Amino acid sequence: MMTKDNRRHIRIDSINLTYFALDENDKIVKQSIGRTLNVSESGILLETHIPVDLKQAILLAIGLEDDVVDIKGNVIYSADCENGKYKTGIEFYDVDETAFQILKLFIDYFNRHEGKG
C-alpha cells in the first residue's frame, strides 16, 4: 500500500554528522554525533544514541568537501527505534544564504551519488 508523501522537499541519504545542543542563549550545552537518515532543504532526520529533547535548539555542522557551514534547527519530534537508538526530526531555521547554498550542493551531490557506495 502506498501512502502520500506530504514533504515539501525530497530527502537524500547520508552518513554521519556532528550536532550541538544549544541553550536559550545559543551556548553549546552538549555535543554528539548522529547518523543522517535523510535531509532536505527544510530539515533533517537523525538517528542518535541518546534522546534529544523536544523543542531543543540544535546546531548542525554540514559540509561538502572543504565547505562546512553551521545550520540551526529545532527538534520537532523524537522517537525510540527498535534498535535502542532514537530518530530525531529537526526543522531548519535562520539559514543564511551561504549556508543554504552549501546545503543545496550537499543535497545535489548525494542525489547524484545515491546508492553508489
Short mmCIF file of N, CA, C and O in Angstrom, two decimals:
data_model
loop_
_atom_site.label_atom_id
_atom_site.label_comp_id
_atom_site.label_asym_id
_atom_site.label_seq_id
_atom_site.Cartn_x
_atom_site.Cartn_y
_atom_site.Cartn_z
N MET A 1 0.84 -1.18 0.00
CA MET A 1 0.00 0.00 0.00
C MET A 1 0.88 1.23 0.00
O MET A 1 1.78 1.38 0.80
N MET A 2 0.62 2.15 -0.91
CA MET A 2 1.39 3.39 -0.98
C MET A 2 0.71 4.46 -0.15
O MET A 2 -0.50 4.54 -0.08
N THR A 3 1.53 5.30 0.49
CA THR A 3 1.00 6.44 1.22
C THR A 3 1.47 7.72 0.57
O THR A 3 2.53 7.75 -0.07
N LYS A 4 0.71 8.76 0.73
CA LYS A 4 1.06 10.05 0.15
C LYS A 4 2.19 10.68 0.97
O LYS A 4 2.15 10.69 2.20
N ASP A 5 3.19 11.21 0.28
CA ASP A 5 4.31 11.88 0.93
C ASP A 5 4.01 13.38 0.92
O ASP A 5 3.95 14.00 -0.13
N ASN A 6 3.82 13.96 2.11
CA ASN A 6 3.46 15.37 2.22
C ASN A 6 4.66 16.29 2.39
O ASN A 6 4.49 17.46 2.69
N ARG A 7 5.87 15.78 2.21
CA ARG A 7 7.06 16.60 2.38
C ARG A 7 7.16 17.64 1.27
O ARG A 7 6.84 17.38 0.12
N ARG A 8 7.68 18.82 1.65
CA ARG A 8 7.85 19.90 0.68
C ARG A 8 9.08 19.70 -0.20
O ARG A 8 9.14 20.21 -1.30
N HIS A 9 10.10 18.97 0.30
CA HIS A 9 11.35 18.79 -0.43
C HIS A 9 11.73 17.32 -0.41
O HIS A 9 11.43 16.60 0.55
N ILE A 10 12.44 16.88 -1.45
CA ILE A 10 12.91 15.49 -1.47
C ILE A 10 13.96 15.28 -0.40
O ILE A 10 14.62 16.22 0.03
N ARG A 11 14.12 14.04 0.07
CA ARG A 11 15.13 13.69 1.07
C ARG A 11 16.24 12.90 0.40
O ARG A 11 16.00 12.21 -0.59
N ILE A 12 17.46 12.99 0.94
CA ILE A 12 18.56 12.20 0.42
C ILE A 12 19.23 11.46 1.56
O ILE A 12 19.15 11.85 2.72
N ASP A 13 19.85 10.33 1.23
CA ASP A 13 20.55 9.54 2.24
C ASP A 13 21.95 10.07 2.45
O ASP A 13 22.60 10.51 1.52
N SER A 14 22.42 10.00 3.67
CA SER A 14 23.75 10.46 4.02
C SER A 14 24.31 9.55 5.09
O SER A 14 23.76 8.50 5.37
N ILE A 15 25.39 9.97 5.78
CA ILE A 15 26.01 9.11 6.77
C ILE A 15 26.01 9.80 8.14
O ILE A 15 24.98 9.90 8.76
N ASN A 16 27.14 10.28 8.61
CA ASN A 16 27.27 10.81 9.96
C ASN A 16 27.43 12.33 9.97
O ASN A 16 27.90 12.91 9.01
N LEU A 17 27.12 12.90 11.13
CA LEU A 17 27.15 14.34 11.25
C LEU A 17 27.28 14.72 12.72
O LEU A 17 26.75 14.03 13.59
N THR A 18 28.00 15.78 13.00
CA THR A 18 28.13 16.28 14.36
C THR A 18 27.03 17.30 14.62
O THR A 18 26.73 18.13 13.76
N TYR A 19 26.44 17.21 15.81
CA TYR A 19 25.44 18.21 16.18
C TYR A 19 25.71 18.69 17.60
O TYR A 19 26.33 18.02 18.40
N PHE A 20 25.25 19.90 17.87
CA PHE A 20 25.43 20.54 19.16
C PHE A 20 24.07 20.98 19.68
O PHE A 20 23.32 21.64 18.95
N ALA A 21 23.75 20.64 20.92
CA ALA A 21 22.52 21.14 21.56
C ALA A 21 22.83 22.51 22.13
O ALA A 21 23.89 22.74 22.73
N LEU A 22 21.91 23.45 21.93
CA LEU A 22 22.10 24.83 22.38
C LEU A 22 21.12 25.19 23.48
O LEU A 22 19.99 24.71 23.50
N ASP A 23 21.54 26.10 24.37
CA ASP A 23 20.61 26.62 25.37
C ASP A 23 19.89 27.83 24.80
O ASP A 23 20.07 28.18 23.63
N GLU A 24 19.09 28.49 25.63
CA GLU A 24 18.29 29.64 25.16
C GLU A 24 19.15 30.83 24.74
O GLU A 24 18.68 31.74 24.06
N ASN A 25 20.44 30.83 25.11
CA ASN A 25 21.36 31.91 24.72
C ASN A 25 22.30 31.47 23.59
O ASN A 25 23.32 32.10 23.36
N ASP A 26 21.96 30.38 22.92
CA ASP A 26 22.76 29.81 21.84
C ASP A 26 24.14 29.35 22.28
O ASP A 26 25.08 29.31 21.49
N LYS A 27 24.28 29.00 23.54
CA LYS A 27 25.53 28.44 24.06
C LYS A 27 25.45 26.92 23.94
O LYS A 27 24.41 26.32 24.23
N ILE A 28 26.55 26.30 23.53
CA ILE A 28 26.58 24.84 23.38
C ILE A 28 26.53 24.18 24.75
O ILE A 28 27.33 24.50 25.63
N VAL A 29 25.57 23.25 24.94
CA VAL A 29 25.43 22.54 26.21
C VAL A 29 25.73 21.04 26.06
O VAL A 29 25.93 20.36 27.05
N LYS A 30 25.75 20.55 24.82
CA LYS A 30 26.02 19.14 24.58
C LYS A 30 26.48 18.97 23.14
O LYS A 30 26.00 19.66 22.24
N GLN A 31 27.41 18.05 22.92
CA GLN A 31 27.87 17.71 21.58
C GLN A 31 27.73 16.21 21.40
O GLN A 31 28.02 15.44 22.31
N SER A 32 27.29 15.80 20.20
CA SER A 32 27.17 14.38 19.93
C SER A 32 27.24 14.16 18.42
O SER A 32 27.34 15.10 17.64
N ILE A 33 27.19 12.90 18.04
CA ILE A 33 27.22 12.52 16.64
C ILE A 33 25.96 11.74 16.34
O ILE A 33 25.51 10.93 17.14
N GLY A 34 25.39 12.01 15.18
CA GLY A 34 24.22 11.28 14.74
C GLY A 34 24.40 10.80 13.32
O GLY A 34 25.22 11.34 12.57
N ARG A 35 23.66 9.78 12.98
CA ARG A 35 23.66 9.27 11.62
C ARG A 35 22.50 9.93 10.88
O ARG A 35 21.36 9.87 11.32
N THR A 36 22.81 10.56 9.79
CA THR A 36 21.79 11.22 8.99
C THR A 36 21.00 10.18 8.22
O THR A 36 21.57 9.43 7.43
N LEU A 37 19.71 10.12 8.47
CA LEU A 37 18.85 9.18 7.75
C LEU A 37 18.33 9.78 6.46
O LEU A 37 18.20 9.11 5.46
N ASN A 38 18.00 11.07 6.50
CA ASN A 38 17.64 11.80 5.28
C ASN A 38 17.73 13.29 5.57
O ASN A 38 17.77 13.72 6.72
N VAL A 39 17.78 14.07 4.51
CA VAL A 39 17.91 15.52 4.64
C VAL A 39 17.25 16.19 3.46
O VAL A 39 17.20 15.64 2.36
N SER A 40 16.69 17.36 3.70
CA SER A 40 16.09 18.16 2.64
C SER A 40 16.45 19.62 2.90
O SER A 40 17.16 19.94 3.84
N GLU A 41 15.93 20.51 2.08
CA GLU A 41 16.18 21.93 2.26
C GLU A 41 15.53 22.47 3.53
O GLU A 41 15.90 23.53 4.02
N SER A 42 14.55 21.76 4.06
CA SER A 42 13.84 22.28 5.23
C SER A 42 14.15 21.55 6.53
O SER A 42 13.77 22.01 7.60
N GLY A 43 14.85 20.39 6.46
CA GLY A 43 15.12 19.69 7.70
C GLY A 43 15.91 18.42 7.51
O GLY A 43 16.32 18.08 6.40
N ILE A 44 16.11 17.73 8.63
CA ILE A 44 16.95 16.53 8.63
C ILE A 44 16.39 15.53 9.64
O ILE A 44 15.78 15.92 10.63
N LEU A 45 16.59 14.26 9.36
CA LEU A 45 16.22 13.20 10.28
C LEU A 45 17.51 12.51 10.72
O LEU A 45 18.26 12.00 9.89
N LEU A 46 17.78 12.54 12.04
CA LEU A 46 18.98 11.93 12.60
C LEU A 46 18.65 10.70 13.41
O LEU A 46 17.62 10.65 14.08
N GLU A 47 19.54 9.73 13.38
CA GLU A 47 19.49 8.60 14.29
C GLU A 47 20.60 8.85 15.31
O GLU A 47 21.76 9.04 14.95
N THR A 48 20.24 8.87 16.60
CA THR A 48 21.20 9.16 17.65
C THR A 48 21.22 8.05 18.68
O THR A 48 20.29 7.25 18.76
N HIS A 49 22.28 8.02 19.47
CA HIS A 49 22.40 7.02 20.55
C HIS A 49 21.75 7.49 21.84
O HIS A 49 21.53 6.70 22.74
N ILE A 50 21.49 8.78 21.92
CA ILE A 50 20.86 9.36 23.11
C ILE A 50 19.62 10.15 22.68
O ILE A 50 19.57 10.66 21.56
N PRO A 51 18.63 10.26 23.56
CA PRO A 51 17.44 11.04 23.18
C PRO A 51 17.79 12.53 23.12
O PRO A 51 18.69 13.00 23.82
N VAL A 52 17.07 13.24 22.27
CA VAL A 52 17.23 14.69 22.15
C VAL A 52 15.91 15.32 22.55
O VAL A 52 14.85 14.89 22.10
N ASP A 53 15.97 16.33 23.41
CA ASP A 53 14.76 16.96 23.93
C ASP A 53 13.96 17.65 22.83
O ASP A 53 14.53 18.32 21.96
N LEU A 54 12.63 17.48 22.90
CA LEU A 54 11.75 18.22 22.00
C LEU A 54 11.94 19.71 22.22
O LEU A 54 12.16 20.16 23.33
N LYS A 55 11.83 20.44 21.16
CA LYS A 55 11.99 21.91 21.14
C LYS A 55 13.43 22.34 21.41
O LYS A 55 13.70 23.53 21.52
N GLN A 56 14.37 21.39 21.52
CA GLN A 56 15.77 21.72 21.73
C GLN A 56 16.31 22.40 20.47
O GLN A 56 16.05 21.96 19.36
N ALA A 57 17.04 23.49 20.64
CA ALA A 57 17.73 24.11 19.52
C ALA A 57 18.99 23.31 19.24
O ALA A 57 19.70 22.89 20.16
N ILE A 58 19.25 23.07 17.97
CA ILE A 58 20.37 22.25 17.53
C ILE A 58 21.20 23.03 16.51
O ILE A 58 20.65 23.74 15.67
N LEU A 59 22.51 22.88 16.60
CA LEU A 59 23.42 23.44 15.61
C LEU A 59 24.08 22.26 14.90
O LEU A 59 24.69 21.41 15.55
N LEU A 60 23.91 22.18 13.58
CA LEU A 60 24.45 21.09 12.79
C LEU A 60 25.63 21.58 11.98
O LEU A 60 25.57 22.67 11.40
N ALA A 61 26.70 20.80 11.91
CA ALA A 61 27.84 21.10 11.05
C ALA A 61 27.68 20.26 9.79
O ALA A 61 27.82 19.04 9.83
N ILE A 62 27.34 20.92 8.68
CA ILE A 62 27.11 20.23 7.41
C ILE A 62 28.17 20.68 6.42
O ILE A 62 28.44 21.87 6.30
N GLY A 63 28.76 19.72 5.73
CA GLY A 63 29.82 20.08 4.81
C GLY A 63 29.83 19.29 3.53
O GLY A 63 29.28 18.21 3.44
N LEU A 64 30.48 19.88 2.55
CA LEU A 64 30.72 19.25 1.27
C LEU A 64 32.13 19.63 0.87
O LEU A 64 32.43 20.82 0.70
N GLU A 65 33.01 18.64 0.79
CA GLU A 65 34.43 18.86 0.53
C GLU A 65 34.99 19.83 1.56
O GLU A 65 34.90 19.57 2.75
N ASP A 66 35.54 20.97 1.15
CA ASP A 66 36.15 21.91 2.08
C ASP A 66 35.17 22.92 2.66
O ASP A 66 35.54 23.72 3.52
N ASP A 67 33.95 22.93 2.17
CA ASP A 67 32.95 23.88 2.63
C ASP A 67 32.12 23.28 3.77
O ASP A 67 31.42 22.30 3.58
N VAL A 68 32.23 23.87 4.95
CA VAL A 68 31.47 23.43 6.11
C VAL A 68 30.70 24.63 6.64
O VAL A 68 31.26 25.72 6.80
N VAL A 69 29.41 24.43 6.89
CA VAL A 69 28.58 25.51 7.42
C VAL A 69 27.81 25.00 8.63
O VAL A 69 27.57 23.80 8.77
N ASP A 70 27.44 25.91 9.49
CA ASP A 70 26.60 25.59 10.64
C ASP A 70 25.17 25.99 10.30
O ASP A 70 24.93 27.09 9.81
N ILE A 71 24.25 25.08 10.57
CA ILE A 71 22.83 25.33 10.32
C ILE A 71 22.07 25.05 11.60
O ILE A 71 22.23 24.00 12.21
N LYS A 72 21.23 26.00 12.00
CA LYS A 72 20.42 25.84 13.20
C LYS A 72 19.09 25.18 12.87
O LYS A 72 18.55 25.36 11.78
N GLY A 73 18.58 24.45 13.86
CA GLY A 73 17.28 23.83 13.71
C GLY A 73 16.65 23.58 15.07
O GLY A 73 17.31 23.67 16.10
N ASN A 74 15.36 23.28 15.05
CA ASN A 74 14.62 22.91 16.26
C ASN A 74 14.17 21.47 16.14
O ASN A 74 13.73 21.04 15.07
N VAL A 75 14.27 20.74 17.24
CA VAL A 75 13.77 19.36 17.27
C VAL A 75 12.25 19.43 17.23
O VAL A 75 11.63 20.08 18.08
N ILE A 76 11.65 18.78 16.22
CA ILE A 76 10.19 18.79 16.11
C ILE A 76 9.58 17.47 16.52
O ILE A 76 8.40 17.41 16.81
N TYR A 77 10.37 16.40 16.51
CA TYR A 77 9.92 15.13 17.08
C TYR A 77 11.11 14.25 17.39
O TYR A 77 12.19 14.40 16.83
N SER A 78 10.91 13.33 18.31
CA SER A 78 11.93 12.36 18.68
C SER A 78 11.21 11.08 19.07
O SER A 78 10.23 11.11 19.81
N ALA A 79 11.69 9.94 18.56
CA ALA A 79 11.03 8.67 18.82
C ALA A 79 12.06 7.57 19.05
O ALA A 79 13.13 7.59 18.45
N ASP A 80 11.72 6.63 19.92
CA ASP A 80 12.56 5.45 20.13
C ASP A 80 12.51 4.58 18.88
O ASP A 80 11.48 4.45 18.24
N CYS A 81 13.65 3.95 18.57
CA CYS A 81 13.72 2.98 17.48
C CYS A 81 13.76 1.58 18.09
O CYS A 81 14.09 1.42 19.26
N GLU A 82 13.47 0.60 17.29
CA GLU A 82 13.52 -0.78 17.75
C GLU A 82 14.93 -1.22 18.13
O GLU A 82 15.11 -2.12 18.93
N ASN A 83 15.95 -0.57 17.58
CA ASN A 83 17.33 -0.97 17.82
C ASN A 83 17.96 -0.27 19.05
O ASN A 83 19.16 -0.33 19.25
N GLY A 84 17.13 0.40 19.86
CA GLY A 84 17.64 1.07 21.05
C GLY A 84 18.18 2.47 20.78
O GLY A 84 18.66 3.13 21.69
N LYS A 85 18.09 2.92 19.55
CA LYS A 85 18.53 4.26 19.19
C LYS A 85 17.31 5.16 19.07
O LYS A 85 16.19 4.73 19.32
N TYR A 86 17.52 6.39 18.68
CA TYR A 86 16.44 7.38 18.60
C TYR A 86 16.44 8.04 17.24
O TYR A 86 17.50 8.31 16.67
N LYS A 87 15.25 8.32 16.73
CA LYS A 87 15.09 9.10 15.50
C LYS A 87 14.63 10.49 15.91
O LYS A 87 13.67 10.64 16.66
N THR A 88 15.34 11.49 15.40
CA THR A 88 15.05 12.87 15.76
C THR A 88 14.87 13.72 14.51
O THR A 88 15.78 13.80 13.68
N GLY A 89 13.69 14.32 14.37
CA GLY A 89 13.41 15.21 13.25
C GLY A 89 13.73 16.63 13.63
O GLY A 89 13.29 17.13 14.66
N ILE A 90 14.52 17.29 12.80
CA ILE A 90 14.96 18.66 13.06
C ILE A 90 14.55 19.53 11.88
O ILE A 90 14.83 19.20 10.72
N GLU A 91 13.87 20.63 12.19
CA GLU A 91 13.47 21.59 11.16
C GLU A 91 14.44 22.76 11.19
O GLU A 91 14.65 23.38 12.23
N PHE A 92 15.03 23.08 10.04
CA PHE A 92 16.00 24.18 9.96
C PHE A 92 15.30 25.52 10.14
O PHE A 92 14.16 25.70 9.75
N TYR A 93 16.03 26.48 10.71
CA TYR A 93 15.57 27.86 10.78
C TYR A 93 16.76 28.80 10.69
O TYR A 93 17.89 28.40 10.92
N ASP A 94 16.51 30.03 10.36
CA ASP A 94 17.54 31.06 10.36
C ASP A 94 18.76 30.64 9.54
O ASP A 94 19.90 30.80 9.99
N VAL A 95 18.52 30.08 8.34
CA VAL A 95 19.61 29.63 7.47
C VAL A 95 20.02 30.79 6.58
O VAL A 95 19.21 31.28 5.80
N ASP A 96 21.28 31.23 6.70
CA ASP A 96 21.72 32.34 5.85
C ASP A 96 21.96 31.83 4.43
O ASP A 96 21.98 30.63 4.16
N GLU A 97 22.14 32.74 3.51
CA GLU A 97 22.24 32.39 2.09
C GLU A 97 23.43 31.49 1.80
O GLU A 97 23.33 30.55 1.03
N THR A 98 24.58 31.76 2.42
CA THR A 98 25.77 30.92 2.21
C THR A 98 25.51 29.49 2.66
O THR A 98 25.80 28.53 1.94
N ALA A 99 24.97 29.33 3.86
CA ALA A 99 24.67 28.00 4.39
C ALA A 99 23.65 27.29 3.50
O ALA A 99 23.77 26.10 3.24
N PHE A 100 22.65 28.02 3.03
CA PHE A 100 21.62 27.43 2.19
C PHE A 100 22.22 26.92 0.88
O PHE A 100 21.87 25.85 0.40
N GLN A 101 23.15 27.68 0.30
CA GLN A 101 23.78 27.25 -0.95
C GLN A 101 24.62 25.99 -0.74
O GLN A 101 24.60 25.08 -1.58
N ILE A 102 25.35 25.89 0.36
CA ILE A 102 26.12 24.69 0.67
C ILE A 102 25.18 23.51 0.91
O ILE A 102 25.43 22.39 0.44
N LEU A 103 24.09 23.75 1.63
CA LEU A 103 23.11 22.70 1.87
C LEU A 103 22.56 22.17 0.54
O LEU A 103 22.44 20.96 0.34
N LYS A 104 22.24 23.07 -0.38
CA LYS A 104 21.73 22.65 -1.69
C LYS A 104 22.77 21.84 -2.46
O LYS A 104 22.44 20.83 -3.08
N LEU A 105 24.02 22.24 -2.40
CA LEU A 105 25.09 21.48 -3.05
C LEU A 105 25.23 20.10 -2.42
O LEU A 105 25.43 19.10 -3.12
N PHE A 106 25.14 20.05 -1.09
CA PHE A 106 25.21 18.80 -0.33
C PHE A 106 24.10 17.86 -0.79
O PHE A 106 24.34 16.69 -1.10
N ILE A 107 22.89 18.37 -0.89
CA ILE A 107 21.74 17.56 -1.33
C ILE A 107 21.92 17.13 -2.78
O ILE A 107 21.72 15.96 -3.11
N ASP A 108 22.32 18.05 -3.65
CA ASP A 108 22.53 17.71 -5.06
C ASP A 108 23.60 16.63 -5.24
O ASP A 108 23.43 15.69 -6.01
N TYR A 109 24.69 16.76 -4.50
CA TYR A 109 25.77 15.79 -4.59
C TYR A 109 25.28 14.39 -4.23
O TYR A 109 25.51 13.44 -4.96
N PHE A 110 24.59 14.27 -3.11
CA PHE A 110 24.11 12.96 -2.70
C PHE A 110 22.98 12.44 -3.58
O PHE A 110 22.85 11.24 -3.77
N ASN A 111 22.19 13.31 -4.16
CA ASN A 111 21.17 12.86 -5.12
C ASN A 111 21.83 12.20 -6.32
O ASN A 111 21.35 11.20 -6.83
N ARG A 112 22.95 12.76 -6.77
CA ARG A 112 23.65 12.21 -7.93
C ARG A 112 24.39 10.91 -7.59
O ARG A 112 24.64 10.10 -8.46
N HIS A 113 24.76 10.75 -6.31
CA HIS A 113 25.55 9.58 -5.91
C HIS A 113 24.76 8.59 -5.06
O HIS A 113 25.34 7.66 -4.53
N GLU A 114 23.49 8.80 -4.92
CA GLU A 114 22.65 7.92 -4.09
C GLU A 114 22.76 6.47 -4.57
O GLU A 114 22.66 6.16 -5.74
N GLY A 115 23.02 5.59 -3.60
CA GLY A 115 23.10 4.17 -3.90
C GLY A 115 24.44 3.72 -4.49
O GLY A 115 24.61 2.56 -4.84
N LYS A 116 25.40 4.63 -4.60
CA LYS A 116 26.71 4.26 -5.14
C LYS A 116 27.76 4.25 -4.04
O LYS A 116 28.54 5.16 -3.91
N GLY A 117 27.71 3.24 -3.13
CA GLY A 117 28.66 3.07 -2.04
C GLY A 117 29.61 4.11 -1.95
O GLY A 117 30.48 4.51 -1.51
#
